């Protein structure tokens, strides 16, 4: 897996101050994508154990609320496989910090019905996530007033609550 950038003080992609990893590689190719260079699976730098260790160190300060994964597409098969050890380590080392994942895939149709069946470790990956922002960016539904998402079709889903309830439970800001 490759990544384009790591931000250690991001306030746009989830609540609070976050460490954000923009992975490379995406097959959605959404019209109006803000990050088209990350469609290329080999854009940027290789993601290594040293990269993961750097991210884990960036998560240490108390003021950092969590980790956000976006891109590109974190749930492309090669990307999710490379990210599983990172999210596992982040959750083990920092259990009170939250992990958000942005994906163009749909939570029920793609993630639960396909990915969890096709790739057994997807269940462990989901167990490490607190929030998924799902759905491809749709330019015709672009809305800059939406918090933490770019188009009206995208949902902010509480992963653990959704898995427990058996249906998508949406995040509501306090």
Coordinates of C-alpha atoms in Angstrom, one line a residue:
X1 CA 0.0 0.0 0.0
X2 CA 1.0 3.6 -0.6
X3 CA -0.1 6.8 1.1
X4 CA -0.2 10.4 0.0
X5 CA 0.0 12.3 3.2
X6 CA -0.2 12.0 7.0
X7 CA -1.6 15.0 8.9
X8 CA -0.9 15.2 12.6
X9 CA -3.2 18.0 13.4
X10 CA -6.4 17.6 11.3
X11 CA -9.7 19.2 12.5
X12 CA -11.7 18.6 9.3
X13 CA -12.1 14.8 9.2
X14 CA -13.8 13.9 12.4
X15 CA -14.2 15.6 15.8
X16 CA -11.4 17.2 17.7
X17 CA -7.7 17.1 16.7
X18 CA -6.9 14.0 14.7
X19 CA -4.1 12.2 13.0
X20 CA -5.2 11.5 9.4
X21 CA -3.8 9.0 6.9
X22 CA -4.6 9.6 3.3
X23 CA -4.1 6.2 1.5
X24 CA -3.5 5.9 -2.2
X25 CA -5.6 3.8 -4.5
X26 CA -9.3 4.2 -5.4
X27 CA -11.5 2.6 -8.0
X28 CA -14.6 4.8 -7.4
X29 CA -13.3 7.8 -9.4
X30 CA -16.0 10.1 -8.2
X31 CA -16.7 13.2 -10.3
X32 CA -15.5 16.3 -8.4
X33 CA -13.2 14.3 -6.1
X34 CA -11.0 16.6 -4.1
X35 CA -8.1 14.2 -4.0
X36 CA -7.9 12.7 -7.5
X37 CA -4.1 12.1 -7.3
X38 CA -4.8 9.4 -4.7
X39 CA -6.8 7.3 -7.3
X40 CA -3.3 5.9 -8.3
X41 CA -2.5 2.9 -6.1
X42 CA 1.2 3.8 -6.3
X43 CA 0.9 7.6 -5.6
X44 CA 3.1 8.9 -2.8
X45 CA 5.2 6.8 -0.4
X46 CA 5.1 3.1 0.5
X47 CA 3.3 2.4 3.8
X48 CA 5.8 0.5 6.0
X49 CA 6.0 -0.5 9.6
X50 CA 8.0 2.7 10.2
X51 CA 5.1 4.7 8.8
X52 CA 2.7 2.8 11.2
X53 CA 5.0 3.4 14.1
X54 CA 5.1 7.1 13.3
X55 CA 1.3 7.3 13.2
X56 CA 1.0 5.5 16.5
X57 CA 3.5 8.0 18.1
X58 CA 1.5 10.9 16.7
X59 CA -1.6 9.6 18.4
X60 CA 0.1 9.7 21.9
X61 CA -0.7 13.3 23.0
X62 CA -3.8 13.6 25.2
X63 CA -5.2 16.4 22.9
X64 CA -5.4 14.0 19.9
X65 CA -8.9 12.6 19.9
X66 CA -8.3 9.9 17.3
X67 CA -7.2 8.5 13.9
X68 CA -9.0 9.1 10.6
X69 CA -8.4 6.9 7.5
X70 CA -9.3 8.3 4.1
X71 CA -7.8 8.7 0.7
X72 CA -8.0 7.2 -1.9
X73 CA -10.1 4.3 -0.6
X74 CA -9.1 2.7 2.7
X75 CA -11.3 -0.3 2.0
X76 CA -9.8 -1.3 -1.3
X77 CA -8.6 -4.9 -0.8
X78 CA -4.9 -4.2 -0.6
X79 CA -5.4 -1.1 1.5
X80 CA -7.6 -2.7 4.1
X81 CA -5.2 -5.6 4.5
X82 CA -2.3 -3.2 5.1
X83 CA -4.4 -1.1 7.5
X84 CA -5.6 -3.9 9.7
X85 CA -2.4 -4.1 11.8
X86 CA -2.4 -0.3 12.2
X87 CA -6.0 0.0 13.4
X88 CA -5.5 -3.1 15.7
X89 CA -2.4 -1.5 17.2
X90 CA -4.1 1.9 17.6
X91 CA -7.1 0.4 19.3
X92 CA -4.9 -1.7 21.7
X93 CA -2.5 1.2 22.5
X94 CA -5.1 3.9 22.7
X95 CA -8.5 2.4 23.6
X96 CA -10.1 5.7 24.5
X97 CA -9.2 7.3 21.1
X98 CA -11.7 6.8 18.3
X99 CA -11.0 5.6 14.7
X100 CA -12.9 7.0 11.8
X101 CA -12.8 5.6 8.2
X102 CA -14.1 7.3 5.1
X103 CA -15.2 5.0 2.3
X104 CA -17.1 5.2 -1.0
X105 CA -18.5 1.8 -0.3
X106 CA -21.9 1.4 1.3
X107 CA -22.0 0.0 4.9
X108 CA -24.8 -2.6 4.5
X109 CA -24.5 -3.6 0.9
X110 CA -20.7 -3.6 0.4
X111 CA -19.1 -3.8 3.8
X112 CA -21.4 -6.2 5.7
X113 CA -22.8 -8.3 2.8
X114 CA -19.7 -8.5 0.7
X115 CA -16.5 -7.7 2.4
X116 CA -17.3 -9.5 5.7
X117 CA -18.1 -12.7 3.6
X118 CA -15.2 -12.4 1.1
X119 CA -12.5 -11.4 3.7
X120 CA -12.9 -12.9 7.1
X121 CA -10.5 -10.3 8.8
X122 CA -13.0 -7.6 7.9
X123 CA -14.9 -8.4 11.1
X124 CA -11.8 -7.6 13.1
X125 CA -11.2 -4.5 11.1
X126 CA -14.8 -3.3 11.9
X127 CA -14.3 -4.2 15.5
X128 CA -11.5 -1.5 15.6
X129 CA -13.6 1.2 14.0
X130 CA -15.8 3.6 15.8
X131 CA -17.2 5.5 12.8
X132 CA -17.6 4.9 9.1
X133 CA -18.5 7.7 6.7
X134 CA -19.9 5.8 3.8
X135 CA -21.0 6.5 0.2
X136 CA -19.3 7.8 -2.8
X137 CA -19.0 11.6 -3.2
X138 CA -21.8 12.7 -5.6
X139 CA -21.0 16.1 -7.1
X140 CA -24.8 16.9 -7.7
X141 CA -25.3 16.4 -3.9
X142 CA -22.3 18.4 -2.8
X143 CA -23.1 20.4 0.3
X144 CA -20.4 22.4 2.1
X145 CA -22.7 22.9 5.1
X146 CA -22.6 19.2 6.0
X147 CA -20.3 18.3 8.9
X148 CA -17.5 15.8 8.2
X149 CA -18.8 14.8 4.7
X150 CA -19.0 16.3 1.2
X151 CA -22.3 15.2 -0.3
X152 CA -25.8 14.6 1.0
X153 CA -25.9 10.9 0.3
X154 CA -23.0 10.2 2.7
X155 CA -23.7 8.9 6.2
X156 CA -21.8 9.1 9.4
X157 CA -22.3 5.6 10.9
X158 CA -21.6 4.5 14.5
X159 CA -20.0 1.1 13.7
X160 CA -20.2 -0.8 17.0
X161 CA -23.8 0.3 17.7
X162 CA -24.8 -0.6 14.1
X163 CA -23.2 -4.1 14.4
X164 CA -25.0 -4.6 17.7
X165 CA -28.4 -3.4 16.4
X166 CA -28.2 -5.0 13.0
X167 CA -28.8 -1.8 11.1
X168 CA -27.1 1.5 10.5
X169 CA -27.1 3.8 13.5
X170 CA -26.2 7.3 12.5
X171 CA -23.9 9.6 14.5
X172 CA -25.4 12.7 15.9
X173 CA -23.2 15.5 17.2
X174 CA -23.7 16.3 20.9

